Coordinates of C-alpha atoms and ligand atoms in Angstrom, one line a residue:
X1 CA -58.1 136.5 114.8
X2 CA -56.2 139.2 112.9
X3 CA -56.1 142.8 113.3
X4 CA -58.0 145.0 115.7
X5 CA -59.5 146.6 112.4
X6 CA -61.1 143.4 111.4
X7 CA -62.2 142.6 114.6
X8 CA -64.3 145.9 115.1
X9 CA -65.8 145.6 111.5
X10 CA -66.9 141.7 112.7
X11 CA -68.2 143.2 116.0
X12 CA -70.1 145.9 113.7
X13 CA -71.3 143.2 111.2
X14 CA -73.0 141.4 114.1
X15 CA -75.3 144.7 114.7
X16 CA -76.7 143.4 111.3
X17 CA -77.9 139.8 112.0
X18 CA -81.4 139.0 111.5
X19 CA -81.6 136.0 112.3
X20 CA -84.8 133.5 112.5
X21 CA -86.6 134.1 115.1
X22 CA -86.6 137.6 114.4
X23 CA -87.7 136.7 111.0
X24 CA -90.5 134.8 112.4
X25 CA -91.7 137.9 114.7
X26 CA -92.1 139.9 111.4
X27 CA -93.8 137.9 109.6
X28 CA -96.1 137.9 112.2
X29 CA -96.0 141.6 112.7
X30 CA -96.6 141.8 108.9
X31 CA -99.6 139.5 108.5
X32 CA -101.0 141.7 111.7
X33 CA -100.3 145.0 109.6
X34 CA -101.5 143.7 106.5
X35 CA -104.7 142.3 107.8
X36 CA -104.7 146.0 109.1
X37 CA -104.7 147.9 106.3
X38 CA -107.3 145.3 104.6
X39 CA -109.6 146.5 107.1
X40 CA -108.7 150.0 107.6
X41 CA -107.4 153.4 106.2
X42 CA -104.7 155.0 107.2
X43 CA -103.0 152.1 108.7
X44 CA -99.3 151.6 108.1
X45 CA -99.5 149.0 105.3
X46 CA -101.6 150.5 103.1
X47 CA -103.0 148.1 101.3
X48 CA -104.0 149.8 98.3
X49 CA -107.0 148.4 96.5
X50 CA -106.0 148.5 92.5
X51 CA -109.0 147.2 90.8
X52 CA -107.4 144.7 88.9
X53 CA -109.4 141.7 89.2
X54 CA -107.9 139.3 87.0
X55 CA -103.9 138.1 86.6
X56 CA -103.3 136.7 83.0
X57 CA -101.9 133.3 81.9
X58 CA -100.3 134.0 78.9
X59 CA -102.5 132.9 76.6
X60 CA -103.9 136.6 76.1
X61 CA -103.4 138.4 72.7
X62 CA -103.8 141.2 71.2
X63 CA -102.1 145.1 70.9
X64 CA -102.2 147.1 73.4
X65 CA -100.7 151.0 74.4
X66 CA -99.2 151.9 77.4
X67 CA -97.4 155.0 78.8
X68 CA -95.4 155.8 81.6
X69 CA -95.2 159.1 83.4
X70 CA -92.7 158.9 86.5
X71 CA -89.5 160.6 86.4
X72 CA -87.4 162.5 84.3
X73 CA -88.8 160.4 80.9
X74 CA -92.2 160.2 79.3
X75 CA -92.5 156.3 77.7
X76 CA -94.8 155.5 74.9
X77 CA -95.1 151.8 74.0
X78 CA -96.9 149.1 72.2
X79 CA -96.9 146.0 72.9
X80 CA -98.4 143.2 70.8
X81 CA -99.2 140.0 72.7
X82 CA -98.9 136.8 71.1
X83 CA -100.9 134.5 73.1
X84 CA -97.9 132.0 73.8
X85 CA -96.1 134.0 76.8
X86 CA -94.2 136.3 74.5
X87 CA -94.4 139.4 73.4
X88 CA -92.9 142.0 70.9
X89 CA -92.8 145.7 72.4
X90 CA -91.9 149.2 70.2
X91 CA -91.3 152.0 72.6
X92 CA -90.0 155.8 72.7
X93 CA -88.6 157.9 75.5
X94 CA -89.0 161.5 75.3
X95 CA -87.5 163.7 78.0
X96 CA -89.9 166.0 79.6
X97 CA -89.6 170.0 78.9
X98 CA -88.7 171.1 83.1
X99 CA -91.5 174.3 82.4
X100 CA -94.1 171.5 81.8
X101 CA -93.0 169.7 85.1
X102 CA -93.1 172.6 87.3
X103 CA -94.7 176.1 85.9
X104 CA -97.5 175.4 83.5
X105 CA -101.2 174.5 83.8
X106 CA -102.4 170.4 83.6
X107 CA -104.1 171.0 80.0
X108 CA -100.3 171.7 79.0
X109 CA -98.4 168.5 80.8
X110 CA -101.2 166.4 79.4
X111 CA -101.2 167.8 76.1
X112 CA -97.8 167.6 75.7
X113 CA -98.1 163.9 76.4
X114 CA -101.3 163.2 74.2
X115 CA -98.8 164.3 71.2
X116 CA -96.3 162.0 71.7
X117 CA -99.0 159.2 72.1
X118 CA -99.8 161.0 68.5
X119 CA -96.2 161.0 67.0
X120 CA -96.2 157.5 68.4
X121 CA -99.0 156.5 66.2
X122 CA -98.3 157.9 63.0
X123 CA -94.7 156.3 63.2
X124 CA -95.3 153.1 64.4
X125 CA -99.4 151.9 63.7
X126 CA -99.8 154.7 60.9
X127 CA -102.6 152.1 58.9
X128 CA -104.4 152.2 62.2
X129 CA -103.9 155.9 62.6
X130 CA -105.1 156.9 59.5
X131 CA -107.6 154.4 59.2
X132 CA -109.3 155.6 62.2
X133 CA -109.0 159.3 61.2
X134 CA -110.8 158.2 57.4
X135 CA -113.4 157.0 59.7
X136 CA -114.0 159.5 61.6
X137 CA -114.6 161.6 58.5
X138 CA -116.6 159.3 57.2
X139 CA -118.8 159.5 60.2
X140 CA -118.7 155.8 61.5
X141 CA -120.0 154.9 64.8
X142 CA -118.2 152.0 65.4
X143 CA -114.6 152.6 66.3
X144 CA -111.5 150.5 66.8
X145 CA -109.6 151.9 69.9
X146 CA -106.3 151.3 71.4
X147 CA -106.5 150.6 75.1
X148 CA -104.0 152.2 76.9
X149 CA -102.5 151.5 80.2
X150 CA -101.1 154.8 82.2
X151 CA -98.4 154.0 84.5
X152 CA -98.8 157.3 86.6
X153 CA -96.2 157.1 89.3
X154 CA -97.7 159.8 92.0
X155 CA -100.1 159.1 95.1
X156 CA -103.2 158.3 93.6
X157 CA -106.8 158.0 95.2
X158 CA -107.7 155.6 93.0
X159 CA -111.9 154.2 92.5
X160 CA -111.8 151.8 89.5
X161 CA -109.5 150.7 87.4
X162 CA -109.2 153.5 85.2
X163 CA -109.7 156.5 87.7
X164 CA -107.9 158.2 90.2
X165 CA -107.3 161.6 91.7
X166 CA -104.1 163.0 92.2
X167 CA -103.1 163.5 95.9
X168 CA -99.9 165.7 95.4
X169 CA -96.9 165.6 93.4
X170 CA -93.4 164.4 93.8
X171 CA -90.2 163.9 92.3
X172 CA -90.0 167.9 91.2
X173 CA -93.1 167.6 89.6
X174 CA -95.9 170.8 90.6
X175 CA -98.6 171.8 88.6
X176 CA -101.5 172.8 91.3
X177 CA -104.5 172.3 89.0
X178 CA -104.1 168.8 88.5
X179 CA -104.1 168.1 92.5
X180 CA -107.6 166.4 93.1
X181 CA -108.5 165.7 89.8
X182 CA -108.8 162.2 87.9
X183 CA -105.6 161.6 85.4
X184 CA -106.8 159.3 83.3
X185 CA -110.0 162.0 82.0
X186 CA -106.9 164.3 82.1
X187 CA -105.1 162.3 79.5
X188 CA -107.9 161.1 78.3
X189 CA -109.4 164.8 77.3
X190 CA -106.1 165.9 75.8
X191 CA -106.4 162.2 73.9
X192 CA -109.7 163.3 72.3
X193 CA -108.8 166.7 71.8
X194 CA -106.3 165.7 69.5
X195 CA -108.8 163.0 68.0
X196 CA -106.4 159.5 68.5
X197 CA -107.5 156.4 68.6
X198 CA -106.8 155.2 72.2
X199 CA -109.2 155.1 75.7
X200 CA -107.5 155.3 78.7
X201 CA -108.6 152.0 80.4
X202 CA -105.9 151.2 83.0
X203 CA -104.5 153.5 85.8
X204 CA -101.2 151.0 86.5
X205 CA -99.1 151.1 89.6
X206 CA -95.5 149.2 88.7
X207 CA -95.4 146.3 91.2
X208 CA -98.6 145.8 89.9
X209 CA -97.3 145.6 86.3
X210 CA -94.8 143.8 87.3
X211 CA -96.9 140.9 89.1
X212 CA -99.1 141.1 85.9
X213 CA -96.0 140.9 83.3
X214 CA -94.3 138.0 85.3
X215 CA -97.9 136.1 85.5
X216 CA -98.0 136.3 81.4
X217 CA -94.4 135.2 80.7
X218 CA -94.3 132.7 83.6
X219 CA -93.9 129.2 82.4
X220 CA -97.9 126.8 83.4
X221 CA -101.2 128.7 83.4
X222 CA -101.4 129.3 86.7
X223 CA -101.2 132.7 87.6
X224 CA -98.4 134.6 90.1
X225 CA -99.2 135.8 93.3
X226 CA -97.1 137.9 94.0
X227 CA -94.9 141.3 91.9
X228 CA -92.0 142.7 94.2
X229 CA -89.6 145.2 93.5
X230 CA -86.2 145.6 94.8
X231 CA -84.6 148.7 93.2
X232 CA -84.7 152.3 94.5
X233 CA -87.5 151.4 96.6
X234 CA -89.1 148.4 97.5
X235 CA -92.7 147.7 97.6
X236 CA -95.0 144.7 96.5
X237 CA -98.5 143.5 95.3
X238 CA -100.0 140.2 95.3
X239 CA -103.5 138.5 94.7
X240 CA -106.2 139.0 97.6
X241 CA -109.8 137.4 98.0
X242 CA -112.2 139.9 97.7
X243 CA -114.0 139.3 101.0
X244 CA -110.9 140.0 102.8
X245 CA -110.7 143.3 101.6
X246 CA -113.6 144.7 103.9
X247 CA -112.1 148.2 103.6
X248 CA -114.0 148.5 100.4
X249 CA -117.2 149.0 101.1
X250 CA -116.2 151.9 102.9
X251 CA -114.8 153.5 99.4
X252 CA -117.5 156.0 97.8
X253 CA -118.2 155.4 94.3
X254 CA -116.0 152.6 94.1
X255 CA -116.4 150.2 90.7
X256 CA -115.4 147.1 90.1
X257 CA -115.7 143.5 88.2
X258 CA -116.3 140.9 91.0
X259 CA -116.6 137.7 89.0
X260 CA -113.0 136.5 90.0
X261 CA -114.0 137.4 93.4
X262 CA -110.3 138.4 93.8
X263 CA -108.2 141.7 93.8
X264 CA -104.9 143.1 93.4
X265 CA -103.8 144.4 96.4
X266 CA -100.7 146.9 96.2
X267 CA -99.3 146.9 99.5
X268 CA -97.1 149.9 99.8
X269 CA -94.3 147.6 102.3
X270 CA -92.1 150.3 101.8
X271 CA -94.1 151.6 105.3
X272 CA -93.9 148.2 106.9
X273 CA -93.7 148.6 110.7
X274 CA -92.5 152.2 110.4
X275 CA -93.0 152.5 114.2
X276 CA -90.5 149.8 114.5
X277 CA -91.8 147.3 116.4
X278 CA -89.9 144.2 115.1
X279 CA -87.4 145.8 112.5
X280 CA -83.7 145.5 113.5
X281 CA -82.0 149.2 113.8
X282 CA -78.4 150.0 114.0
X283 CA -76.9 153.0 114.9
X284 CA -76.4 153.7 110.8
X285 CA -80.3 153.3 110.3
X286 CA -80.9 155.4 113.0
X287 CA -78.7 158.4 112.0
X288 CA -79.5 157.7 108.7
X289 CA -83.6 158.1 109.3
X290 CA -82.7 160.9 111.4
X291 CA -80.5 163.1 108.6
X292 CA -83.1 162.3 105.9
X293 CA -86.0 164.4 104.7
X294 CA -88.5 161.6 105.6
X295 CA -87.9 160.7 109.2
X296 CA -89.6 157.8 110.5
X297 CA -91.4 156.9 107.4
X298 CA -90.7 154.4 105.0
X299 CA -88.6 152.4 107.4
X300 CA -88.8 149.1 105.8
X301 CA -87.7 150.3 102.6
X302 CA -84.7 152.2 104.3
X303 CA -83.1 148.4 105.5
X304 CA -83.9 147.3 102.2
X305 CA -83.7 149.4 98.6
X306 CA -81.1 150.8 96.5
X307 CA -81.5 154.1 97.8
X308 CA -80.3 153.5 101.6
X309 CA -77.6 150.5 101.2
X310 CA -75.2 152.7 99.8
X311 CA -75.8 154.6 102.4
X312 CA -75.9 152.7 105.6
X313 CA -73.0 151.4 104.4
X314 CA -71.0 154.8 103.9
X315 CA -72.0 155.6 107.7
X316 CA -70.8 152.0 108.5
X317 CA -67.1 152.9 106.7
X318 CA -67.1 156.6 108.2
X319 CA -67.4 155.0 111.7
X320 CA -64.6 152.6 111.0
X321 CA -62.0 155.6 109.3
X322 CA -62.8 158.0 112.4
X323 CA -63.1 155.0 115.0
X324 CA -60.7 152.4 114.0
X325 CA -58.0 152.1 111.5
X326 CA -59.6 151.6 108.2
X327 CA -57.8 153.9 105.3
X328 CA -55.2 154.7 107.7
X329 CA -52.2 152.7 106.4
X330 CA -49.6 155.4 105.3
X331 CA -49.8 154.7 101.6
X332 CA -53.5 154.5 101.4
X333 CA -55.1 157.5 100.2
X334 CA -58.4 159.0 101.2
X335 CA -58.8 162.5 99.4
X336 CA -60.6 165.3 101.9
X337 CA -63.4 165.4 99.1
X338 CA -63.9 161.8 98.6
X339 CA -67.8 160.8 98.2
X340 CA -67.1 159.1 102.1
X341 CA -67.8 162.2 103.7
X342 CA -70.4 162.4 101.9
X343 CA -74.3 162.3 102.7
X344 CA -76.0 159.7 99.9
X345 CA -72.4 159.9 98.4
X346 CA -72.0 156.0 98.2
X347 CA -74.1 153.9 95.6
X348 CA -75.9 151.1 96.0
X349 CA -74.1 149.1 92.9
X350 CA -70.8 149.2 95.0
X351 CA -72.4 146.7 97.4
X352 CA -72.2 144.5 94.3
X353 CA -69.0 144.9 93.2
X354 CA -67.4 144.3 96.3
X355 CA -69.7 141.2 97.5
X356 CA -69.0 139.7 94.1
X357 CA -65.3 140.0 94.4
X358 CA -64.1 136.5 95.5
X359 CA -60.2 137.0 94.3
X360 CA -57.8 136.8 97.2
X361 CA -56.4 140.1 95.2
X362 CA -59.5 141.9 95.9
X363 CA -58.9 143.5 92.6
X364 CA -62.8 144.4 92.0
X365 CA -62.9 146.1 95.7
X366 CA -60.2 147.9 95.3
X367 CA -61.6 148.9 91.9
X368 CA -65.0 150.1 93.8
X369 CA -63.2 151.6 96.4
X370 CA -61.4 153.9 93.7
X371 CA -64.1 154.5 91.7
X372 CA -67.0 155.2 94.3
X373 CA -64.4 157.0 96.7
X374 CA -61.7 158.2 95.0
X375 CA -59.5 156.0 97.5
X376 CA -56.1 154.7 96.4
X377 CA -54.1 151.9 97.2
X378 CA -56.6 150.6 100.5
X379 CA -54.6 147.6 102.3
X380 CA -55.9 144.3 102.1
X381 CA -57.2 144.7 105.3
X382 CA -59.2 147.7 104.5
X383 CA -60.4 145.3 101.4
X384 CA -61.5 142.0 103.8
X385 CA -63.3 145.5 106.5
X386 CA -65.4 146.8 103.6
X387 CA -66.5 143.3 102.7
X388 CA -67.2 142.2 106.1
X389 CA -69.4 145.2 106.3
X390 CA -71.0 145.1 103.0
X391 CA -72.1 141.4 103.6
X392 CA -73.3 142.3 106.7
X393 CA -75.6 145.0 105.1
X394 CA -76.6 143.5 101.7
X395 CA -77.5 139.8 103.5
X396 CA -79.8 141.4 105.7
X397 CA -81.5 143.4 103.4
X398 CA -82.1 140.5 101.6
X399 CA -83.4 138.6 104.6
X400 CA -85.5 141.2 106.0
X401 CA -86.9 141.0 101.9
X402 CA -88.5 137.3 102.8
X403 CA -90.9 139.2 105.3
X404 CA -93.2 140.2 103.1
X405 CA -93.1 137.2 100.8
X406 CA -93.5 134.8 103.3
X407 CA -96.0 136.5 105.5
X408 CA -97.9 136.9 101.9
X409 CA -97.0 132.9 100.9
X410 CA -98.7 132.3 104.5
X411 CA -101.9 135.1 104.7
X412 CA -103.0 133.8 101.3
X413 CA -103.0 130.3 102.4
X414 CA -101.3 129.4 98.8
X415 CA -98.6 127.0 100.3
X416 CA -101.3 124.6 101.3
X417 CA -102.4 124.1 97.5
X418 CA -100.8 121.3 95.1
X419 CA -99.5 123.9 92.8
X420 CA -96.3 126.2 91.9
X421 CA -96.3 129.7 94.0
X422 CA -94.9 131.8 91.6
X423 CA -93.3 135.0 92.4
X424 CA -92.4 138.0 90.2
X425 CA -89.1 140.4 90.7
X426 CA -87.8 143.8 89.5
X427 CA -85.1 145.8 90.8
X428 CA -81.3 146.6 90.9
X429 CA -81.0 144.8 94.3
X430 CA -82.3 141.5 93.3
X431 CA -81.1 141.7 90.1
X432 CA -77.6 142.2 90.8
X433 CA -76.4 141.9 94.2
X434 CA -75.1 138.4 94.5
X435 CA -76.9 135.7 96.1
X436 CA -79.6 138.1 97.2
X437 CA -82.5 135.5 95.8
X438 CA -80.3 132.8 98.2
X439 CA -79.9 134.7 101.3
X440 CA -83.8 135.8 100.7
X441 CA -84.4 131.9 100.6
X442 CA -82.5 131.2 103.6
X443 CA -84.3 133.3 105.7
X444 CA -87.9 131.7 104.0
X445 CA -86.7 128.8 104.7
X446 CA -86.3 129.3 108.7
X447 CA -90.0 130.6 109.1
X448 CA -91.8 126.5 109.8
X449 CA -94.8 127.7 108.3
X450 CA -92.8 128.0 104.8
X451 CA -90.0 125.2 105.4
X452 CA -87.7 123.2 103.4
X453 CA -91.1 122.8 101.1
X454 CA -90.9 126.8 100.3
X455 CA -87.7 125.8 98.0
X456 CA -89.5 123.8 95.3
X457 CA -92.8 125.3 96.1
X458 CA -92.1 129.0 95.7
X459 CA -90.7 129.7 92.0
X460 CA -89.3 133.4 92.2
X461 CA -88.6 135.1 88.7
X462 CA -87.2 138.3 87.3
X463 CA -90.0 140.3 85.5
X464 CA -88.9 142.9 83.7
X465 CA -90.9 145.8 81.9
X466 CA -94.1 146.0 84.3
X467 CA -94.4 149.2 83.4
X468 CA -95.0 148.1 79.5
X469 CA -96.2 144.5 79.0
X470 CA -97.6 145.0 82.8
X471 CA -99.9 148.0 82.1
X472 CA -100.0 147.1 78.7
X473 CA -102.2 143.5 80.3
X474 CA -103.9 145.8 82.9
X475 CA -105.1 148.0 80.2
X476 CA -106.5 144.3 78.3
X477 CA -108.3 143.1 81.9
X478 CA -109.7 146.3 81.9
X479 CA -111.6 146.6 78.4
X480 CA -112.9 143.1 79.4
X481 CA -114.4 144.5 82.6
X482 CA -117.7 145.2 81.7
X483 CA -118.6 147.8 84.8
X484 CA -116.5 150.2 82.5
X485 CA -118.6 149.7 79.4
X486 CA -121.7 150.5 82.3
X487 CA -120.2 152.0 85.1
X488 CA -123.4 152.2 87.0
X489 CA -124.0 148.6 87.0
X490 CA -121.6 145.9 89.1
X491 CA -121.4 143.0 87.5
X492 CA -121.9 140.1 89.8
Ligands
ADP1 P1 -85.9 152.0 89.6 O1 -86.1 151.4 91.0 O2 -85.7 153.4 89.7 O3 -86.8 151.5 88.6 P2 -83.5 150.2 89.5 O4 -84.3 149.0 89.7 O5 -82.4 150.1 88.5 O6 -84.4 151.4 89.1 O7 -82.9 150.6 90.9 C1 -82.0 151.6 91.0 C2 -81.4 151.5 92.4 O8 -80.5 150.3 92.4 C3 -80.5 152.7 92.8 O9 -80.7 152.9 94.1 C4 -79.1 152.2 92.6 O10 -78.2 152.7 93.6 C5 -79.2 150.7 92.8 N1 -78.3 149.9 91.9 C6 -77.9 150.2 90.7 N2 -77.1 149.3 90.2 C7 -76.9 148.3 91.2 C8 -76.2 147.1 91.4 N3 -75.4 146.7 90.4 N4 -76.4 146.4 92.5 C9 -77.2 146.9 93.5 N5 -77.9 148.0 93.4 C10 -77.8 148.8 92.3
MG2 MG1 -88.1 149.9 88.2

């Protein structure tokens, strides 16, 4: 072949096969793990039990709330369900103040957020909102409340479907006197302080929302198994039959509607196999595990998700510039503060834009190159090294992707029935990176168990927005579950 350049970044793309039977031993692996964490706590799948009992089939109507506390934004939304797999949905964003995130007491991060639920009202359902206040007044009884679904996107120890108590904080978020207690009679008292119309009836984790949101808009009745997301970080829930989940009898003061006799199970895959039994491992994963602030943890997720690609990939390049000849050629250009040297310095999206340059010019790599890296005029060599690489990385984080989904396709015994297996999406990765959902396939199609039959069988679907129409459906399963209207009582 050509130069010595592009023969080292072939011999380093190799490091990155996966290829089938290594794909077979984790699905394995992960229907060991996951049966695990069914059975166990403190396994490395965890296996979350959500509560959610029920996955809709788009035929459910009505307006629900829903909020989302996660990051930098506070979301407010409504979302009226029309009963024919669509949906209209009104939202706002408000940024939240940094001395509510970090210095104050809970009472003023949740009162904060109970007025924007208000300011939401009285802009967008004022009739309802005034309507409720004339009745209160008036001293009726009988009230008409908004259910609300609360995205809360912390560690959670959660007991139904509407409670949970804060483990600890992330993301720069600290406020001390929350830590242990339930969130949603947090939000719920600053809700009813300020006297709105709204219970608190869902606690929503988004690859839940997201399995929920994709199982209403889906095309047929039948419900989807499984919600995955592919973005920052990569985790996944899917439908499991009660009895298998013998873990919960072990969980005090646990409540739950068992008529479905199934439950969402969130499986936190991000963890999968973090003692690396079957996961490939370069020498980029390794250094890169090693130089993060999380070593050893989350090791699935750091082979797949937006936030490591970029990344594994940088230390891939580095290696090439110090150990080969890639940015060398006299006119290329590599300034002594480009974002190569450094650490997280290299975004996911440029994966994209280089794999979906298919120009003999390379004029979209060299685009990336200058944009992510500040690095002029590469050679076209340098182009064909960085795309070898890229490939390398972005195909295998797709394969290692069909672990999960097939060892879930296989656990739940769903490919043995007559009908559709329909599976939900969300994420940066999937969504963009091009052919992800066909490499993902490819490697589905290798394990036996899934087959040639796992192409028609299997239907996998973006699903945007769990973290409205999703929560906004978990918060409408949950005002049917009648254990909340009697807690006490189990329904049977
Ligand atoms: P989140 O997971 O936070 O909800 P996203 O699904 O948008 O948000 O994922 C963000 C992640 O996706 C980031 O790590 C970012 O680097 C990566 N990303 C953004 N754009 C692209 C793209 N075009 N292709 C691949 N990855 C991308
Ligand atoms: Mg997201």
């Amino acid at each position: 072949m050509s130069s010595p350049l592009l023969a080292e970044a072939t011999r380093i793309a190799r490091e990155f096969d996966y290829p089938a039977d290594q794909v077979q031993r984790g699905v394995a692996e992960y229907i060991r793990q996951s049966n695990e964490g069914l059975a166990k706590e403190n396994t490395t799948l965890s296996q979350i039990p959500t509560f959610v009992t029920a996955v809709p089939n788009g035929t459910e109507k009505g307006l629900y709330l829903a909020v989302d506390l996660g990051g930098t934004n506070f979301r407010v939304c409504s979302v009226q369900l029309h009963g024919d797999t669509t949906f209209s949905l009104t939202q706002s964003k408000i940024m939240i103040p940094r001395e509510l995130m970090a210095s104050g007491t809970s009472k003023d991060l949740f009162t904060f957020l109970a007025r924007q639920i208000e300011a939401f009202l009285r802009i967008h359902h004022n009739e309802h909102f005034e309507a409720h206040q004339r009745r209160r007044r008036e001293g009726h009884e009988e009230e008409e409340l908004f259910d609300l679904g609360f995205t809360f996107s912390f560690p959670v120890r959660q007991y139904g479907i509407n409670s949970g108590t804060l483990i600890r904080w992330t993301k720069g978020f600290n406020i001390p006197d929350a830590v242990g207690h339930d969130v949603c009679a947090l939000l719920q008292s600053a809700i009813d302080h300020l006297d709105l119309p709204v219970r608190v009836a869902a606690l929503v984790n988004d690859t839940v929302g997201t399995l929920m949101a994709r199982s209403y808009t889906s095309p047929g009745e039948t419900g989807t198994l499984i919600g995955a997301i592919f973005g920052t970080g990569t985790n996944g829930a899917y439908v499991e039959k009660l009895e298998n989940i013998t873990k919960l009898k072990h969980i005090k003061d646990a409540h739950y509607d068992t008529h479905t006799g199934e439950m969402i199970i969130n499986a936190e895959w991000g963890s999968f196999d973090n003692q690396l039994s079957v996961l490939p491992s370069t020498i980029y994963d390794r250094d890169l595990d090693a130089d993060s602030n999380n070593p050893g943890i989350q090791m699935f997720e750091k082979r797949v998700s937006g936030m490591f690609l970029g990344e594994i990939l940088r230390r891939a390049l580095l290696d090439l510039y110090n150990n080969a000849q890639l940015f060398k050629a006299t006119e290329t250009s590599v300034p002594s503060d480009s974002f190569l040297h450094r650490q997280w310095g290299l975004d996911t999206s440029l994966l994209s834009d280089v794999e979906g340059d298919t120009l003999p010019q390379m004029p979209k790599i060299k685009a990336a190159l200058k944009e992510h890296l500040a690095i002029e005029n590469p050679t076209d060599d340098d182009c064909k090294a960085v795309k070898i690489l890229t490939h390398a990385i972005g195909k295998r984080a797709a394969r290692l992707s069909a672990v999960p989904l097939a060892a879930v396709l296989i656990h739940t015994g769903k490919l043995d029935t007559d009908d559709i297996v329909d599976v939900g999406v969300d994420g940066s990765v999937v969504e963009f990176y091009p052919n992800f959902e066909g490499h993902l396939r490819d490697a589905l199609r290798e394990v036996p168990e899934v087959g040639v039959a796992g192409d028609k069988k299997v239907r996998i679907g973006i699903s945007k927005d769990g973290s409205g129409v999703g929560a906004a459906l978990i918060a409408l399963v949950a005002s049917k579950d009648e254990t909340l209207k009697n807690p006490v009582e189990k329904s049977s």
